[in-house]
Coordinates of C-alpha atoms in Angstrom, one line a residue:
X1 CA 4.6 33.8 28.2
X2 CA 4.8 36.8 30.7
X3 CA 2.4 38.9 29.1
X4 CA -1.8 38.3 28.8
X5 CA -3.1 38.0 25.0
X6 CA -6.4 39.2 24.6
X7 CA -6.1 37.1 20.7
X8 CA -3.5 35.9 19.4
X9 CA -2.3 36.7 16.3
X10 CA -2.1 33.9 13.6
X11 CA -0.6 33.3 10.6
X12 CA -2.0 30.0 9.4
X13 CA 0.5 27.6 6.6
X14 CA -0.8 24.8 4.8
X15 CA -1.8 23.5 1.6
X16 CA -3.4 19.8 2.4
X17 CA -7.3 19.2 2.9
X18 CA -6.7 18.5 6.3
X19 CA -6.1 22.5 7.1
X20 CA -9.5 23.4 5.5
X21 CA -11.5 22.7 8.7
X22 CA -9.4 24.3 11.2
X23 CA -9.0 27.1 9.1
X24 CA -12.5 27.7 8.5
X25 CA -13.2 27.1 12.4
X26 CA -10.4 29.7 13.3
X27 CA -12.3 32.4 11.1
X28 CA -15.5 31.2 11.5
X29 CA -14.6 31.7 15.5
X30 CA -13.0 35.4 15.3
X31 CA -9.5 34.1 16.0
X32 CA -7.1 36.8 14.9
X33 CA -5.9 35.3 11.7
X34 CA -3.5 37.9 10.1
X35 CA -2.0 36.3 7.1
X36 CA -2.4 32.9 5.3
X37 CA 0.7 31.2 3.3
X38 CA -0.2 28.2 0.8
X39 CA 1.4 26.4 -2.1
X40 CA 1.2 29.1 -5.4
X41 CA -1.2 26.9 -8.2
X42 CA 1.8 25.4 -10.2
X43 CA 3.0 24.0 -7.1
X44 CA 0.2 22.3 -5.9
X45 CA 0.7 19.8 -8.1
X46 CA 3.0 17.5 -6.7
X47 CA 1.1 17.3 -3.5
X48 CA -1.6 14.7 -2.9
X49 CA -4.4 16.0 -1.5
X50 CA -3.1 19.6 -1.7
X51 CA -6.2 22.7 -1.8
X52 CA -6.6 26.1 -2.6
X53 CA -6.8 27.9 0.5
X54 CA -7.2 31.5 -0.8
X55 CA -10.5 32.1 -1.2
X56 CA -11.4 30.8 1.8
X57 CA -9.1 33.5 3.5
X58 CA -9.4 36.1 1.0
X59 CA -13.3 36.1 1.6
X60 CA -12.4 36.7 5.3
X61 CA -10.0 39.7 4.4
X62 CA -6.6 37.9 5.5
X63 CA -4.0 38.7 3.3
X64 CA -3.0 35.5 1.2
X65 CA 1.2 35.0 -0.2
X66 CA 1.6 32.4 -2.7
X67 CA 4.5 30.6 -2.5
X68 CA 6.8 27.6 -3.6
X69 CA 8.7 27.4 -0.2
X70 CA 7.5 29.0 2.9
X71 CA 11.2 29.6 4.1
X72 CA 12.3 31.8 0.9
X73 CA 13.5 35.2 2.7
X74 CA 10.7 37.7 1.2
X75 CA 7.7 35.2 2.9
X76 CA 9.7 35.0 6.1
X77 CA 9.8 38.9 6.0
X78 CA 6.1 39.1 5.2
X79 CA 5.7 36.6 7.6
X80 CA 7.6 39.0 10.2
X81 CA 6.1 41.9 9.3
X82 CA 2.5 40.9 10.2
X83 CA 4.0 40.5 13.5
X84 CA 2.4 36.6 14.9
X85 CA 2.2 35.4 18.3
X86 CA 2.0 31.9 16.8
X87 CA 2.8 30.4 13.3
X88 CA 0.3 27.6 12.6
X89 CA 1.2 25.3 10.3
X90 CA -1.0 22.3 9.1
X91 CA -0.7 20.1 6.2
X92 CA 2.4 21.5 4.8
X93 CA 5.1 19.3 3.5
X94 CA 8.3 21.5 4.3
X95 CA 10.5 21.5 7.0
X96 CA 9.9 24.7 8.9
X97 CA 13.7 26.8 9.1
X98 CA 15.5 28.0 12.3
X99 CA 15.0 31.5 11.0
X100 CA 11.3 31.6 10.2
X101 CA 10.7 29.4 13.7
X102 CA 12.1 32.5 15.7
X103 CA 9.5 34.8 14.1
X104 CA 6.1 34.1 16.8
X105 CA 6.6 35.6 19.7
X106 CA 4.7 32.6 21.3
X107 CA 5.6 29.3 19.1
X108 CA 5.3 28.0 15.9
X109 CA 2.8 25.4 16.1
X110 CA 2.3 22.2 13.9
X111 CA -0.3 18.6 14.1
X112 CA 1.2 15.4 13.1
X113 CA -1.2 12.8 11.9
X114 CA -0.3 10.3 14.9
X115 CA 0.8 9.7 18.3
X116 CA 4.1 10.9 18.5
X117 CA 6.6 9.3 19.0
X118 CA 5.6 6.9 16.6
X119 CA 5.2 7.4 13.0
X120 CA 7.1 10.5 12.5
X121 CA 7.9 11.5 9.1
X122 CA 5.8 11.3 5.6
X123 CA 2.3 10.0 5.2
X124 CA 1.5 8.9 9.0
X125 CA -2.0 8.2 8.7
X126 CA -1.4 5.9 5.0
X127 CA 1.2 4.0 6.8
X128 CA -1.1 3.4 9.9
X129 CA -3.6 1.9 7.6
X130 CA -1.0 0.2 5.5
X131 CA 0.1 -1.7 9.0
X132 CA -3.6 -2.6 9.8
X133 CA -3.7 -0.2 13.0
X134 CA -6.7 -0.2 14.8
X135 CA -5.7 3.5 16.2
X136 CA -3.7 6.3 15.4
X137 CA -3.9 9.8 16.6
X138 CA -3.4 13.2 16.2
X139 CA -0.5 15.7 18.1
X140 CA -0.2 19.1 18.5
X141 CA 3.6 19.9 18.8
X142 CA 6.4 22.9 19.2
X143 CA 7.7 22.9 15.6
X144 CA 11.6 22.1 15.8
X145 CA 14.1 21.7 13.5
X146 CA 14.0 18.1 13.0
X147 CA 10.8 16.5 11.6
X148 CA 8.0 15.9 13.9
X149 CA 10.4 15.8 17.3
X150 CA 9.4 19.3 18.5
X151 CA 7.6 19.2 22.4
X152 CA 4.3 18.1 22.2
X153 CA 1.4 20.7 23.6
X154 CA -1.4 17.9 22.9
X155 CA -2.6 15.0 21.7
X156 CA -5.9 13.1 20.8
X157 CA -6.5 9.5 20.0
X158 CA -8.4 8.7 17.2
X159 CA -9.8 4.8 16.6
X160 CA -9.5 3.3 13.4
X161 CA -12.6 1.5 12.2
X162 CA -13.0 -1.6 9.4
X163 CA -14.9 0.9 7.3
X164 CA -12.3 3.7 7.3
X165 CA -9.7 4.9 4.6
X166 CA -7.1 7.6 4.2
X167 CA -10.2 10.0 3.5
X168 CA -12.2 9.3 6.5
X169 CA -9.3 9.1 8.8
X170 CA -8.5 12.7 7.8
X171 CA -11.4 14.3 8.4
X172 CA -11.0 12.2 11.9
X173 CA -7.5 14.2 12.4
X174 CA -9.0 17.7 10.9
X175 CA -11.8 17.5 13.5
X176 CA -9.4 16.8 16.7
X177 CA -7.4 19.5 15.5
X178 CA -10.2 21.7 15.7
X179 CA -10.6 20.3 19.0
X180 CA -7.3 21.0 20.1
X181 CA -6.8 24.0 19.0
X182 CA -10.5 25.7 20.7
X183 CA -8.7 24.3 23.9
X184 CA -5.4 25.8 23.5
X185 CA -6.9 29.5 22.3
X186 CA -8.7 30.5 25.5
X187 CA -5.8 29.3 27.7
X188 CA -3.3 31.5 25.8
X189 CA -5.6 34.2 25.9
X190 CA -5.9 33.7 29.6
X191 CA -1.9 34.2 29.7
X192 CA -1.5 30.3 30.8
X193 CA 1.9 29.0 29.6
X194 CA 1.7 26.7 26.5
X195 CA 2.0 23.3 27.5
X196 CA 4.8 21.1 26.6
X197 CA 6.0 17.4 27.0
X198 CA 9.2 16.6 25.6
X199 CA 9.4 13.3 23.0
X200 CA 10.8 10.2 24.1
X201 CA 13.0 9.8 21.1
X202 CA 14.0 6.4 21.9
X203 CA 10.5 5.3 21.2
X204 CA 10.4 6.9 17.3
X205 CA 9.5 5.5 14.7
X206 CA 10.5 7.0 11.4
X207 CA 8.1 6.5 8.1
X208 CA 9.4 7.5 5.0
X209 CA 8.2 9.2 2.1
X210 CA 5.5 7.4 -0.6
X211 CA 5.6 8.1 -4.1
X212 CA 2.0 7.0 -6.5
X213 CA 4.4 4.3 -8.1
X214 CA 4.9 2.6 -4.9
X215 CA 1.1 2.1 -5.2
X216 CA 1.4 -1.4 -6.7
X217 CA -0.8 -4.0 -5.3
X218 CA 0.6 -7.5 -4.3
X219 CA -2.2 -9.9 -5.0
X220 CA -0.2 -12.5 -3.5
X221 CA -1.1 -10.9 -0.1
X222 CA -3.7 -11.9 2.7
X223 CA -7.1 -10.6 1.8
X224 CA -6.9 -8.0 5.3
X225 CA -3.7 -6.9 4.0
X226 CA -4.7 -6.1 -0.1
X227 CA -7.8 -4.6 2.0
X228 CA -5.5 -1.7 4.2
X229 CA -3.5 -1.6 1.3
X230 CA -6.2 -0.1 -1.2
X231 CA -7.9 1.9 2.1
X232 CA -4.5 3.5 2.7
X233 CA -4.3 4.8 -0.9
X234 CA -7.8 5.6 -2.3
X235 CA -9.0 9.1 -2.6
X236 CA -7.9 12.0 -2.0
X237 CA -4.3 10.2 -2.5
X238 CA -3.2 8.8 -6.2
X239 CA -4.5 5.0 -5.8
X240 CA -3.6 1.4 -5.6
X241 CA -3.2 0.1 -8.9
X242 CA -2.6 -3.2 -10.7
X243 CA -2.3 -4.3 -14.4
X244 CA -4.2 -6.2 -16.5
X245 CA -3.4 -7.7 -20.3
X246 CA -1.0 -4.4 -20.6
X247 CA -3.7 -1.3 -18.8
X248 CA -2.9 0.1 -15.3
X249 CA -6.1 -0.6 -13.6
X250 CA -7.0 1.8 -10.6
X251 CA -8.7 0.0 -7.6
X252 CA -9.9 2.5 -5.2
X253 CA -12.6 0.6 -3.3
X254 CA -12.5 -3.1 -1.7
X255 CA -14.2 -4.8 1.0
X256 CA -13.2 -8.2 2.3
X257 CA -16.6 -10.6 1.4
X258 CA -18.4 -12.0 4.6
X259 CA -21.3 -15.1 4.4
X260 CA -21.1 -15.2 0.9
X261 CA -20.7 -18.4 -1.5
X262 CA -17.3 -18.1 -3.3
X263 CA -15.3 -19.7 -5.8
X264 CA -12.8 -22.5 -4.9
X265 CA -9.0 -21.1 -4.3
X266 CA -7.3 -19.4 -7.8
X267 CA -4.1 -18.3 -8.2
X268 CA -3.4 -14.6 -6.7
X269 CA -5.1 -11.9 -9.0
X270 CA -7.4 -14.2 -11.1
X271 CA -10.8 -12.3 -11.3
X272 CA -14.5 -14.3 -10.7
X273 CA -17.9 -13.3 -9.8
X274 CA -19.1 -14.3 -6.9
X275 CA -22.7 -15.3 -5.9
X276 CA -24.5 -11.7 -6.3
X277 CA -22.8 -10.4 -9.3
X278 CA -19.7 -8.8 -7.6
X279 CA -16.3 -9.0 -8.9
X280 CA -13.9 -10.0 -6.7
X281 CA -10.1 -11.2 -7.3
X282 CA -8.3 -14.1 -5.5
X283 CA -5.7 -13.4 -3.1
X284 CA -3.3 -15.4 -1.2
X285 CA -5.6 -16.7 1.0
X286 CA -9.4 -16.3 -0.5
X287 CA -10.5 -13.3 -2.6
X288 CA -11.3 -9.7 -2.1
X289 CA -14.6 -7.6 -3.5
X290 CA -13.2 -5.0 -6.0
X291 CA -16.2 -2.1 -4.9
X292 CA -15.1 0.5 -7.4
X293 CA -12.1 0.1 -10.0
X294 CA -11.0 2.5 -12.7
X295 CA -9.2 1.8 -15.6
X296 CA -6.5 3.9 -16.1
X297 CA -8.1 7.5 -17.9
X298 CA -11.5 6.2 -18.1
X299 CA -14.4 6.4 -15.3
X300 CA -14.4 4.9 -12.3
X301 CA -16.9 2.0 -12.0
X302 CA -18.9 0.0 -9.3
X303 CA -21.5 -2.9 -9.2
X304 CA -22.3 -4.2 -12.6
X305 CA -20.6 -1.3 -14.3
X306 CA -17.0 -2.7 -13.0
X307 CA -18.4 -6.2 -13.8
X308 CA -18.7 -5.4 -17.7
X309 CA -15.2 -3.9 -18.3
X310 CA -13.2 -6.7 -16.4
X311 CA -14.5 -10.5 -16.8
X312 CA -14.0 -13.9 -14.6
X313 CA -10.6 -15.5 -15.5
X314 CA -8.5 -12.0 -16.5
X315 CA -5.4 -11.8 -14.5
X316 CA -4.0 -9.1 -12.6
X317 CA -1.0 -8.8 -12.7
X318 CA 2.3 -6.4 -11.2
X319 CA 4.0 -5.6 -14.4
X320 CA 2.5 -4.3 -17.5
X321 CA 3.8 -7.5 -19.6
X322 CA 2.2 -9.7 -16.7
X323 CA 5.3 -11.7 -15.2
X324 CA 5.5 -12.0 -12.0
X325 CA 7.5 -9.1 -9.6

């Protein structure tokens, strides 16, 4: 950059919870926020997690464009026209084009819910769960044509506690971005070049997309592993599920039971109570506290409540006719 920025102007895209907080920090902080693009409602849909945006902006008088792909040509004009020194783009689920990644005369901007190189692609931080991590992380990187291989201008390590899921961990990643981001402003504004560290590509690793069916939980599991699995899917995502006599069941809160007197061994998804009332299901090597389950279109339930609707000896099983997968 050859040329000081008193503020640079920002036009923030995104869709996902995660964008909330640094959105509201950016306009809460006086950044120059000069246009917001989101998913348009009957989008939003088919995006976990995804938020309205708007209002937020609107009540900050930044011009708001709904849209269903941020790369059609009339939002990369209106993009264009509002003239941005950087594109900011969090929680969004496209691919960012050559054509609208030439617009900010800076750099179009984008986090990744990991330490890149390594979990590129969809749903970083379900996946880092899903593997049992006991860190992930979050990077701020030079959007590029390829997914999640652009330069990276930061990064933050974020630990990964026993008590975390995909909820928590997010509002982990949305606060380092916030972090990241009131380090980066100042320095541009200052007329310091943006920072950048090539990817060591040979290092990737490439995660691909989840869909809510893949969701299924395999009873026949260790305990640790049911235990990331339900973590990794629970709110604000669409849920591990199981079946049982025929009904998807929902679980969306486990915890792995500690000092407690429990049943001898069952087969993997038989359901018991254990010793203070709990329900808790067998796995393939002990059982597993079901903290709050839901079945499917009714409330969700925990304690006793879950205890009444489900009873010691039911089965659950991974197909709704019960046989085995």
């Amino acid at each position: 950059m050859d040329r000081q920025i008193r503020s640079p102007r920002v036009v923030f895209v995104g869709v996902h919870s995660e964008a909330e907080p640094p959105l509201r920090h950016l306009l809460a902080s006086g950044e120059r926020v000069v246009g917001l693009v989101t998913l348009a409602p009957e989008f939003r849909g088919g995006v976990s997690a995804a938020v309205d945006l708007g209002p937020l902006a609107a009540a900050h008088g930044v011009p708001v464009r709904l849209v269903k792909t941020v790369n059609e040509p009339a939002t990369v004009a209106w993009i264009r026209d509002l003239r941005p020194d950087l594109l900011l783009v969090i929680g969004w689920t496209q691919l960012v084009r050559d054509e609208l990644l030439s617009v900010p005369t800076i750099a179009a901007l984008g986090f990744h819910a990991s330490l890149l190189p390594k979990y590129r692609g969809r749903a970083p931080i379900n996946w880092a769960l899903i593997h049992g991590e006991t860190e992930t992380g979050n990077s701020l990187i030079v959007l590029a044509p390829g997914a999640d291989e652009g330069d990276i201008v930061a990064q933050r390590r974020i630990p990964i506690s026993a008590d975390d899921d995909c909820g928590t961990l997010y509002e982990k990643v949305a606060a380092t971005e916030i972090e990241m981001l009131a380090d980066l402003l100042p320095r541009l504004r200052a007329g310091a070049p943006l920072p950048r560290t090539p990817q060591d590509s040979s290092s990737a690793t490439v995660m691909p997309k989840r869909r809510p069916e893949d969701g299924l939980i395999d009873w026949n599991r260790p305990t640790a592993r049911v235990h990331d699995w339900v973590r990794a899917l629970t709110h604000p995502y669409p849920g591990a599920f199981t079946w049982r006599a025929g009904s998807k069941v929902l679980v969306w809160k486990t915890s792995i039971p500690a000092g407690r007197s429990l049943p001898p061994p069952r087969p993997a998804g038989t359901l018991a109570i254990d010793s203070t009332g709990g329900l808790i299901a067998a796995t393939a090597d002990g059982w597993i506290r079901l903290e709050r389950i839901q079945n499917d279109g009714g409330p969700e339930l925990s304690g006793a409540d879950a205890a009444s609707v489900l009873s010691a000896g039911d089965v659950f099983t991974s197909s709704p006719q019960g046989a085995s997968a």
